[in-house]
Short mmCIF file of N, CA and C in Angstrom, two decimals:
data_model
loop_
_atom_site.label_atom_id
_atom_site.label_comp_id
_atom_site.label_asym_id
_atom_site.label_seq_id
_atom_site.Cartn_x
_atom_site.Cartn_y
_atom_site.Cartn_z
N MET A 478 0.70 -1.19 -0.08
CA MET A 478 0.03 0.26 -0.11
C MET A 478 0.82 1.30 0.01
N ASP A 479 0.38 2.25 -0.67
CA ASP A 479 1.11 3.31 -0.64
C ASP A 479 0.58 4.30 0.67
N SER A 480 1.83 4.86 1.41
CA SER A 480 1.91 5.25 2.66
C SER A 480 1.17 6.62 2.42
N ALA A 481 1.31 7.42 0.98
CA ALA A 481 0.60 8.75 0.95
C ALA A 481 -0.81 8.50 0.65
N THR A 482 -1.49 7.37 0.24
CA THR A 482 -2.70 7.43 0.07
C THR A 482 -3.27 6.02 0.73
N PRO A 483 -3.71 5.97 1.74
CA PRO A 483 -3.98 4.79 2.64
C PRO A 483 -5.04 3.95 1.84
N GLY A 484 -4.79 2.56 1.79
CA GLY A 484 -5.78 1.87 1.34
C GLY A 484 -6.08 1.59 -0.29
N ARG A 485 -5.12 2.41 -0.68
CA ARG A 485 -5.00 2.02 -2.20
C ARG A 485 -3.70 1.47 -2.70
N PRO A 486 -3.73 0.51 -3.65
CA PRO A 486 -2.36 -0.13 -4.01
C PRO A 486 -1.59 0.81 -4.91
N LYS A 487 -0.09 0.54 -4.83
CA LYS A 487 0.64 1.40 -5.66
C LYS A 487 0.83 0.83 -7.00
N ARG A 488 1.10 1.89 -8.00
CA ARG A 488 1.73 1.45 -9.42
C ARG A 488 0.53 0.85 -10.12
N THR A 489 -0.78 1.07 -9.90
CA THR A 489 -1.68 0.68 -10.60
C THR A 489 -1.77 0.80 -12.20
N ALA A 490 -1.38 2.15 -12.47
CA ALA A 490 -1.22 2.61 -13.89
C ALA A 490 -0.17 1.81 -14.49
N PHE A 491 0.97 1.82 -13.80
CA PHE A 491 2.01 1.06 -14.27
C PHE A 491 1.67 -0.38 -14.71
N LEU A 492 0.89 -1.09 -13.89
CA LEU A 492 0.60 -2.56 -14.00
C LEU A 492 -0.40 -2.47 -15.26
N LEU A 493 -1.23 -1.69 -15.36
CA LEU A 493 -2.16 -1.44 -16.75
C LEU A 493 -1.51 -1.44 -17.74
N SER A 494 -0.04 -0.48 -17.70
CA SER A 494 0.62 -0.16 -18.80
C SER A 494 1.37 -1.42 -19.23
N GLN A 495 1.84 -2.32 -18.53
CA GLN A 495 2.45 -3.46 -18.44
C GLN A 495 1.53 -4.63 -18.99
N LEU A 496 0.25 -4.73 -18.83
CA LEU A 496 -0.73 -5.62 -19.30
C LEU A 496 -1.10 -5.22 -20.69
N GLY A 497 -1.36 -3.99 -20.66
CA GLY A 497 -1.71 -3.46 -22.12
C GLY A 497 -0.32 -3.76 -23.34
N ALA A 498 0.67 -3.75 -22.93
CA ALA A 498 1.86 -3.77 -23.83
C ALA A 498 1.92 -5.43 -24.02
N VAL A 499 1.86 -6.35 -22.91
CA VAL A 499 1.91 -7.68 -23.40
C VAL A 499 0.50 -8.07 -24.19
N ALA A 500 -0.53 -7.59 -23.73
CA ALA A 500 -1.67 -8.05 -24.60
C ALA A 500 -1.46 -7.49 -26.03
N SER A 501 -1.18 -6.39 -26.00
CA SER A 501 -0.80 -5.71 -27.52
C SER A 501 0.13 -6.53 -28.37
N SER A 502 1.33 -7.07 -27.79
CA SER A 502 2.05 -7.72 -28.55
C SER A 502 1.75 -8.99 -28.66
N ARG A 503 1.03 -9.61 -27.89
CA ARG A 503 0.55 -10.97 -28.07
C ARG A 503 -0.16 -11.08 -29.09
N PHE A 504 -1.14 -9.96 -29.52
CA PHE A 504 -2.02 -10.04 -30.51
C PHE A 504 -1.64 -9.76 -31.65
N ALA A 505 -0.74 -8.94 -31.76
CA ALA A 505 0.12 -8.59 -32.93
C ALA A 505 0.75 -9.81 -33.53
N GLU A 506 1.27 -10.68 -32.57
CA GLU A 506 1.86 -12.01 -33.02
C GLU A 506 0.66 -12.56 -33.50
N ARG A 507 -0.41 -12.94 -32.96
CA ARG A 507 -1.49 -13.49 -33.58
C ARG A 507 -1.87 -13.11 -34.99
N THR A 508 -2.21 -11.83 -35.00
CA THR A 508 -2.60 -11.42 -36.42
C THR A 508 -1.42 -11.87 -37.45
N ARG A 509 -0.18 -11.50 -36.76
CA ARG A 509 0.88 -11.59 -38.01
C ARG A 509 0.95 -13.01 -38.43
N ALA A 510 0.53 -13.87 -37.68
CA ALA A 510 0.55 -15.32 -38.04
C ALA A 510 -0.41 -15.75 -39.16
N ILE A 511 -1.60 -14.76 -39.26
CA ILE A 511 -2.55 -14.60 -40.32
C ILE A 511 -2.24 -13.65 -41.74
N GLY A 512 -1.04 -13.15 -41.46
CA GLY A 512 -0.83 -12.32 -42.39
C GLY A 512 -1.22 -10.49 -42.26
N LEU A 513 -1.62 -10.16 -41.15
CA LEU A 513 -2.49 -9.08 -40.79
C LEU A 513 -1.45 -8.43 -39.71
N THR A 514 -1.64 -6.97 -39.84
CA THR A 514 -1.33 -6.10 -38.60
C THR A 514 -2.28 -6.03 -37.60
N PRO A 515 -2.16 -5.53 -36.36
CA PRO A 515 -3.50 -5.26 -35.64
C PRO A 515 -4.38 -4.03 -36.21
N SER A 516 -3.75 -3.25 -36.97
CA SER A 516 -4.54 -2.04 -37.80
C SER A 516 -5.38 -2.84 -38.73
N ASP A 517 -4.67 -3.91 -39.56
CA ASP A 517 -5.48 -4.39 -40.65
C ASP A 517 -6.71 -5.19 -39.62
N ALA A 518 -6.28 -5.61 -38.83
CA ALA A 518 -7.55 -6.40 -37.93
C ALA A 518 -8.61 -5.43 -37.45
N GLY A 519 -8.17 -4.16 -37.20
CA GLY A 519 -9.29 -3.30 -36.45
C GLY A 519 -9.91 -2.70 -37.77
N VAL A 520 -9.46 -2.62 -38.89
CA VAL A 520 -10.14 -1.80 -39.93
C VAL A 520 -11.29 -3.21 -40.25
N ILE A 521 -11.05 -4.33 -40.38
CA ILE A 521 -11.69 -5.52 -40.92
C ILE A 521 -12.91 -5.58 -39.88
N ARG A 522 -12.38 -5.60 -38.73
CA ARG A 522 -13.50 -5.52 -37.44
C ARG A 522 -14.62 -4.40 -37.70
N LEU A 523 -14.28 -3.19 -37.71
CA LEU A 523 -14.78 -2.15 -37.91
C LEU A 523 -16.05 -2.06 -39.30
N LEU A 524 -15.21 -2.62 -40.09
CA LEU A 524 -15.96 -2.56 -41.34
C LEU A 524 -17.25 -3.61 -41.54
N GLY A 525 -16.81 -4.76 -40.67
CA GLY A 525 -17.56 -6.01 -40.39
C GLY A 525 -18.79 -5.63 -39.51
N ARG A 526 -18.79 -4.42 -38.64
CA ARG A 526 -19.83 -4.12 -37.97
C ARG A 526 -20.40 -2.93 -38.51
N SER A 527 -19.80 -2.05 -39.33
CA SER A 527 -20.29 -0.85 -40.20
C SER A 527 -19.91 -0.86 -41.43
N PRO A 528 -20.68 -1.66 -42.30
CA PRO A 528 -20.35 -1.74 -43.66
C PRO A 528 -20.73 -0.42 -44.37
N GLY A 529 -20.10 -0.24 -45.43
CA GLY A 529 -20.34 1.25 -46.10
C GLY A 529 -19.99 2.28 -45.56
N LEU A 530 -18.83 2.38 -44.66
CA LEU A 530 -18.21 3.49 -44.26
C LEU A 530 -17.39 4.10 -45.44
N SER A 531 -17.61 5.36 -45.05
CA SER A 531 -16.40 6.07 -46.27
C SER A 531 -15.08 6.00 -45.67
N GLN A 532 -13.89 6.23 -46.43
CA GLN A 532 -12.58 6.65 -45.91
C GLN A 532 -12.48 7.42 -44.74
N ARG A 533 -13.16 8.53 -45.28
CA ARG A 533 -13.06 9.66 -44.33
C ARG A 533 -13.61 9.39 -43.08
N SER A 534 -14.99 8.81 -43.05
CA SER A 534 -15.46 8.19 -41.76
C SER A 534 -14.66 6.88 -40.97
N LEU A 535 -14.23 6.66 -41.68
CA LEU A 535 -13.13 5.39 -41.12
C LEU A 535 -11.91 6.03 -40.35
N ALA A 536 -11.60 7.13 -41.09
CA ALA A 536 -10.23 7.86 -40.57
C ALA A 536 -10.92 8.59 -39.32
N ASP A 537 -11.80 9.01 -39.21
CA ASP A 537 -12.51 9.81 -38.05
C ASP A 537 -12.71 9.10 -36.80
N ARG A 538 -13.25 7.54 -37.21
CA ARG A 538 -13.68 6.77 -36.24
C ARG A 538 -12.42 6.23 -35.48
N LEU A 539 -11.39 6.14 -36.81
CA LEU A 539 -10.12 5.73 -35.92
C LEU A 539 -9.27 6.50 -35.06
N GLY A 540 -9.50 7.87 -35.64
CA GLY A 540 -8.63 8.93 -35.20
C GLY A 540 -7.27 8.85 -35.91
N ALA A 541 -7.33 8.38 -37.05
CA ALA A 541 -6.19 8.47 -37.86
C ALA A 541 -5.98 9.61 -39.12
N VAL A 542 -4.84 9.74 -39.57
CA VAL A 542 -4.65 10.78 -40.85
C VAL A 542 -5.49 10.10 -42.00
N PRO A 543 -6.23 10.76 -42.73
CA PRO A 543 -6.86 9.90 -43.91
C PRO A 543 -5.77 9.34 -44.74
N SER A 544 -4.71 9.81 -45.12
CA SER A 544 -3.78 9.09 -45.96
C SER A 544 -3.26 7.66 -45.18
N ARG A 545 -2.97 7.71 -43.95
CA ARG A 545 -2.89 6.47 -43.34
C ARG A 545 -3.82 5.35 -43.53
N VAL A 546 -5.07 5.67 -43.37
CA VAL A 546 -6.27 4.81 -44.10
C VAL A 546 -6.27 4.64 -45.32
N VAL A 547 -6.11 5.58 -46.16
CA VAL A 547 -5.98 5.08 -47.63
C VAL A 547 -4.99 3.91 -47.82
N SER A 548 -3.71 4.10 -47.09
CA SER A 548 -3.03 3.22 -47.20
C SER A 548 -3.13 1.69 -46.78
N LEU A 549 -4.05 1.63 -45.73
CA LEU A 549 -4.33 0.47 -45.09
C LEU A 549 -5.39 -0.31 -45.92
N ILE A 550 -6.56 0.70 -46.47
CA ILE A 550 -7.51 0.37 -47.49
C ILE A 550 -6.77 -0.37 -48.59
N ASP A 551 -5.79 0.50 -49.14
CA ASP A 551 -5.23 0.01 -50.45
C ASP A 551 -4.54 -1.52 -50.27
N SER A 552 -3.99 -1.52 -49.06
CA SER A 552 -3.36 -2.85 -48.84
C SER A 552 -4.50 -3.94 -48.69
N LEU A 553 -5.42 -3.71 -47.99
CA LEU A 553 -6.56 -4.99 -47.78
C LEU A 553 -7.13 -5.05 -48.99
N GLN A 554 -7.50 -3.99 -50.09
CA GLN A 554 -8.13 -4.28 -51.16
C GLN A 554 -6.94 -5.17 -52.02
N GLU A 555 -5.73 -4.68 -52.18
CA GLU A 555 -4.81 -5.70 -52.86
C GLU A 555 -4.97 -7.20 -52.68
N ARG A 556 -5.09 -7.44 -51.42
CA ARG A 556 -5.15 -8.63 -50.75
C ARG A 556 -6.76 -9.43 -50.95
N GLY A 557 -7.73 -8.53 -51.50
CA GLY A 557 -8.99 -8.96 -51.83
C GLY A 557 -9.98 -9.04 -50.60
N LEU A 558 -9.49 -8.43 -49.66
CA LEU A 558 -10.24 -8.30 -48.30
C LEU A 558 -11.10 -7.23 -47.84
N VAL A 559 -10.99 -6.21 -48.88
CA VAL A 559 -11.67 -5.01 -48.79
C VAL A 559 -12.05 -4.53 -50.31
N GLU A 560 -13.44 -3.82 -50.47
CA GLU A 560 -13.79 -3.41 -51.68
C GLU A 560 -14.33 -2.10 -51.42
N ARG A 561 -13.89 -0.99 -52.50
CA ARG A 561 -14.28 0.19 -52.47
C ARG A 561 -15.70 0.38 -53.54
N MET A 562 -16.76 0.84 -53.19
CA MET A 562 -17.97 0.62 -53.91
C MET A 562 -18.35 2.26 -53.89
N ARG A 563 -18.83 2.68 -55.16
CA ARG A 563 -19.42 4.02 -55.23
C ARG A 563 -20.47 4.07 -54.50
N SER A 564 -20.67 5.48 -53.69
CA SER A 564 -21.68 5.46 -52.74
C SER A 564 -22.94 5.95 -53.40
N SER A 565 -24.13 5.18 -53.17
CA SER A 565 -25.32 5.41 -53.95
C SER A 565 -26.01 6.89 -53.73
N THR A 566 -25.73 7.48 -52.77
CA THR A 566 -26.15 8.84 -52.28
C THR A 566 -25.30 9.76 -52.53
N ASP A 567 -23.81 9.65 -52.80
CA ASP A 567 -22.90 10.58 -52.97
C ASP A 567 -21.99 9.98 -53.98
N ARG A 568 -22.15 10.29 -55.44
CA ARG A 568 -20.98 9.60 -56.31
C ARG A 568 -19.62 9.99 -56.12
N ARG A 569 -19.34 11.09 -55.33
CA ARG A 569 -17.85 11.46 -55.35
C ARG A 569 -17.00 10.59 -54.20
N ASN A 570 -17.86 9.64 -53.33
CA ASN A 570 -17.38 9.20 -52.36
C ASN A 570 -17.69 7.55 -52.62
N TYR A 571 -16.80 6.83 -51.89
CA TYR A 571 -16.71 5.20 -52.00
C TYR A 571 -17.16 4.95 -50.86
N GLU A 572 -17.84 3.77 -50.83
CA GLU A 572 -18.08 2.91 -49.49
C GLU A 572 -17.32 1.85 -49.58
N LEU A 573 -16.87 1.60 -48.20
CA LEU A 573 -16.09 0.41 -48.00
C LEU A 573 -16.64 -0.99 -47.56
N HIS A 574 -16.40 -2.14 -48.07
CA HIS A 574 -17.34 -3.30 -47.67
C HIS A 574 -16.16 -4.30 -47.71
N LEU A 575 -16.50 -5.54 -46.90
CA LEU A 575 -15.50 -6.36 -46.90
C LEU A 575 -16.22 -7.35 -47.98
N THR A 576 -15.08 -8.27 -48.49
CA THR A 576 -15.69 -9.16 -49.57
C THR A 576 -15.89 -10.55 -49.03
N GLU A 577 -16.22 -11.22 -49.61
CA GLU A 577 -16.41 -12.57 -48.89
C GLU A 577 -14.96 -13.32 -48.14
N ALA A 578 -14.00 -12.95 -48.69
CA ALA A 578 -12.72 -13.33 -48.18
C ALA A 578 -12.40 -12.64 -46.91
N GLY A 579 -12.67 -11.37 -46.62
CA GLY A 579 -12.70 -10.24 -45.82
C GLY A 579 -13.62 -10.90 -44.74
N LYS A 580 -14.85 -11.41 -44.85
CA LYS A 580 -15.55 -11.91 -44.08
C LYS A 580 -15.20 -13.10 -43.41
N ARG A 581 -14.56 -13.83 -44.46
CA ARG A 581 -13.85 -15.10 -43.62
C ARG A 581 -12.72 -14.74 -42.78
N VAL A 582 -12.00 -14.02 -42.98
CA VAL A 582 -11.05 -13.34 -42.12
C VAL A 582 -11.61 -12.75 -40.75
N LEU A 583 -12.69 -12.06 -41.01
CA LEU A 583 -13.24 -11.56 -39.73
C LEU A 583 -13.67 -12.57 -38.81
N ARG A 584 -14.20 -13.72 -39.35
CA ARG A 584 -14.52 -14.67 -38.39
C ARG A 584 -13.39 -15.56 -37.94
N GLU A 585 -12.06 -15.62 -38.78
CA GLU A 585 -10.97 -16.07 -38.07
C GLU A 585 -10.73 -15.13 -37.05
N LEU A 586 -10.61 -13.92 -37.13
CA LEU A 586 -10.21 -13.00 -36.24
C LEU A 586 -11.24 -13.12 -35.03
N ARG A 587 -12.53 -13.19 -34.91
CA ARG A 587 -13.02 -13.24 -33.96
C ARG A 587 -12.58 -14.46 -33.19
N GLY A 588 -12.31 -15.68 -33.56
CA GLY A 588 -11.64 -16.75 -32.97
C GLY A 588 -10.36 -16.50 -32.18
N ILE A 589 -9.53 -15.75 -33.01
CA ILE A 589 -8.45 -15.50 -32.55
C ILE A 589 -8.48 -14.21 -31.21
N ALA A 590 -9.41 -13.58 -31.37
CA ALA A 590 -9.85 -12.49 -30.23
C ALA A 590 -10.35 -13.22 -29.05
N GLU A 591 -11.06 -14.15 -29.30
CA GLU A 591 -11.66 -14.80 -28.04
C GLU A 591 -10.55 -15.76 -27.55
N GLN A 592 -9.73 -16.68 -28.23
CA GLN A 592 -8.53 -17.19 -27.63
C GLN A 592 -7.48 -16.31 -26.80
N HIS A 593 -7.42 -15.25 -27.50
CA HIS A 593 -6.38 -14.01 -26.69
C HIS A 593 -7.21 -13.80 -25.32
N GLU A 594 -8.26 -13.43 -25.44
CA GLU A 594 -8.64 -12.96 -24.33
C GLU A 594 -8.75 -14.23 -23.20
N MET A 595 -9.09 -15.38 -23.50
CA MET A 595 -9.36 -16.42 -22.58
C MET A 595 -7.88 -16.95 -22.02
N GLU A 596 -6.87 -16.72 -22.76
CA GLU A 596 -5.40 -16.91 -22.31
C GLU A 596 -4.99 -15.65 -21.45
N LEU A 597 -5.19 -14.72 -21.82
CA LEU A 597 -5.08 -13.29 -20.95
C LEU A 597 -5.92 -13.38 -19.87
N LEU A 598 -6.97 -14.05 -19.77
CA LEU A 598 -7.54 -13.76 -18.26
C LEU A 598 -7.86 -15.15 -17.53
N ALA A 599 -6.99 -16.20 -18.14
CA ALA A 599 -7.07 -17.24 -17.48
C ALA A 599 -6.77 -17.49 -16.02
N PRO A 600 -6.18 -16.31 -15.44
CA PRO A 600 -6.04 -16.46 -13.90
C PRO A 600 -7.00 -16.12 -13.09
N LEU A 601 -8.04 -15.63 -13.75
CA LEU A 601 -9.16 -15.03 -13.12
C LEU A 601 -10.31 -16.13 -13.15
N THR A 602 -11.12 -15.52 -12.13
CA THR A 602 -12.66 -16.38 -12.24
C THR A 602 -13.50 -15.66 -12.86
N ASP A 603 -14.76 -16.37 -13.10
CA ASP A 603 -15.55 -15.61 -14.02
C ASP A 603 -16.31 -14.41 -13.33
N GLU A 604 -16.46 -14.52 -12.04
CA GLU A 604 -16.90 -13.19 -11.33
C GLU A 604 -15.61 -12.12 -11.42
N GLN A 605 -14.48 -12.61 -11.24
CA GLN A 605 -13.24 -11.56 -11.28
C GLN A 605 -13.37 -11.01 -12.78
N ILE A 606 -13.57 -11.94 -13.85
CA ILE A 606 -13.47 -11.25 -15.25
C ILE A 606 -14.46 -10.08 -15.48
N THR A 607 -15.61 -10.53 -14.81
CA THR A 607 -16.77 -9.64 -15.05
C THR A 607 -16.39 -8.16 -14.31
N GLN A 608 -16.19 -8.20 -12.78
CA GLN A 608 -15.67 -7.38 -12.38
C GLN A 608 -14.57 -6.35 -13.05
N LEU A 609 -13.57 -7.28 -13.41
CA LEU A 609 -12.31 -6.50 -14.18
C LEU A 609 -13.25 -5.57 -15.25
N GLY A 610 -13.96 -6.23 -16.30
CA GLY A 610 -14.40 -5.67 -17.27
C GLY A 610 -15.30 -4.38 -16.97
N GLU A 611 -16.14 -4.60 -15.68
CA GLU A 611 -16.77 -3.24 -15.47
C GLU A 611 -15.80 -2.22 -15.10
N LEU A 612 -14.87 -2.69 -14.08
CA LEU A 612 -13.81 -1.61 -13.79
C LEU A 612 -13.11 -1.00 -15.15
N LEU A 613 -12.84 -1.54 -15.93
CA LEU A 613 -11.89 -1.47 -17.10
C LEU A 613 -12.66 -0.26 -17.99
N ALA A 614 -14.11 -0.87 -18.08
CA ALA A 614 -15.21 0.14 -19.03
C ALA A 614 -15.35 1.43 -18.35
N GLN A 615 -15.32 1.51 -16.94
CA GLN A 615 -15.41 2.58 -16.30
C GLN A 615 -14.21 3.62 -16.34
N LEU A 616 -13.19 2.97 -16.33
CA LEU A 616 -11.84 3.76 -16.56
C LEU A 616 -11.86 4.32 -18.10
N ALA A 617 -12.04 3.39 -18.93
CA ALA A 617 -12.15 3.75 -20.45
C ALA A 617 -13.22 4.80 -20.68
N ASN A 618 -14.15 4.99 -20.13
CA ASN A 618 -15.40 5.71 -20.33
C ASN A 618 -14.70 7.39 -19.55
N GLY A 619 -14.10 7.08 -18.42
CA GLY A 619 -13.53 8.20 -17.69
C GLY A 619 -12.42 9.19 -18.69
N GLN A 620 -11.81 8.18 -19.44
CA GLN A 620 -10.54 8.76 -20.43
C GLN A 620 -11.14 9.08 -21.76
N GLY A 621 -12.56 8.86 -22.19
CA GLY A 621 -13.15 9.23 -23.28
C GLY A 621 -12.95 8.21 -24.29
N LEU A 622 -12.60 7.15 -23.98
CA LEU A 622 -12.25 6.05 -24.89
C LEU A 622 -13.58 5.33 -25.43
N ASP A 623 -13.56 4.72 -26.87
CA ASP A 623 -14.60 4.03 -27.11
C ASP A 623 -13.94 2.57 -26.91
N ARG A 624 -14.94 1.66 -25.90
CA ARG A 624 -14.71 0.41 -25.40
C ARG A 624 -14.34 -0.60 -26.28
N ASP A 625 -15.17 -0.24 -27.63
CA ASP A 625 -14.87 -1.31 -28.72
C ASP A 625 -13.93 -1.02 -29.86
N LEU A 626 -13.14 0.13 -29.58
CA LEU A 626 -12.51 0.58 -30.78
C LEU A 626 -10.92 0.97 -30.35
N HIS A 627 -10.11 0.06 -30.87
CA HIS A 627 -8.64 0.71 -30.55
C HIS A 627 -8.22 1.64 -31.41
N ARG A 628 -7.86 2.81 -31.08
CA ARG A 628 -7.33 4.07 -31.83
C ARG A 628 -5.74 4.15 -32.03
N ASP A 629 -5.21 3.21 -32.10
CA ASP A 629 -3.85 3.43 -32.34
C ASP A 629 -3.52 2.75 -33.58
N VAL A 630 -4.12 2.95 -34.67
CA VAL A 630 -3.95 2.62 -36.11
C VAL A 630 -2.56 3.08 -36.50
N ALA A 631 -1.93 4.35 -36.51
CA ALA A 631 -0.94 5.01 -36.89
C ALA A 631 0.32 4.34 -36.30
N ARG A 632 0.44 3.50 -35.47
CA ARG A 632 1.37 2.90 -34.69
C ARG A 632 1.76 1.37 -35.06
N ASP A 633 1.30 0.93 -35.95
CA ASP A 633 1.61 -0.34 -36.46
C ASP A 633 2.88 -0.23 -36.91
N VAL A 634 3.81 -1.35 -36.75
CA VAL A 634 5.10 -1.38 -37.34
C VAL A 634 4.49 -2.00 -38.92
N PRO A 635 5.56 -1.35 -39.86
CA PRO A 635 5.49 -1.88 -40.99
C PRO A 635 4.91 -3.32 -41.31
N ARG A 636 4.05 -3.74 -42.39
CA ARG A 636 3.64 -5.07 -42.59
C ARG A 636 5.12 -6.02 -42.59
N ASP A 637 5.93 -5.74 -43.12
CA ASP A 637 6.91 -6.56 -43.51
C ASP A 637 8.07 -6.74 -42.23
N ALA A 638 7.78 -5.76 -41.37
CA ALA A 638 8.96 -5.71 -40.12
C ALA A 638 9.13 -7.07 -39.73
N GLY A 639 10.15 -7.50 -39.50
CA GLY A 639 10.39 -8.61 -38.94
C GLY A 639 10.46 -9.93 -39.54
N ARG A 640 10.30 -9.62 -40.99
CA ARG A 640 10.06 -10.84 -41.94
C ARG A 640 11.38 -11.07 -42.60
N PRO A 641 11.85 -12.23 -43.08
CA PRO A 641 13.08 -12.27 -43.76
C PRO A 641 12.95 -11.72 -45.05
N ALA A 642 13.85 -11.01 -45.36
CA ALA A 642 13.95 -10.73 -47.27
C ALA A 642 14.09 -11.69 -47.88
#
């Protein structure tokens, strides 16, 4: 316990930071195993939940610069996972949709995410997991975060980093 703040554990923010780094690193390893970055996975997940987003809307949701999102979408489109379709309401804009291959990858990502969460939370009981989820949601809300969206798209390492030439 911290003598300056009786009854409160020390270094909670540090532990959250450590766990976040471990969780991010392990998730990146899992997505890399199927040829994706965490940013790719985030875009696929978001388009699965919100088909038809424009690139601008996607950039706004992710808190990323539009040029970064264009690069991500170009890469996903080249791999046949995302397609751009002219907007039926504004012919100047394109809507983003998952292809059938993209939908299959989304299902695979859901399994990866479930496995990732199970392994990360394995030391806890179901009751503790529920309580932790509620507490983390409260902290996320206090920081103005979207509980369902990781806004760290711009920080991914390049897709080919760490791969042999």
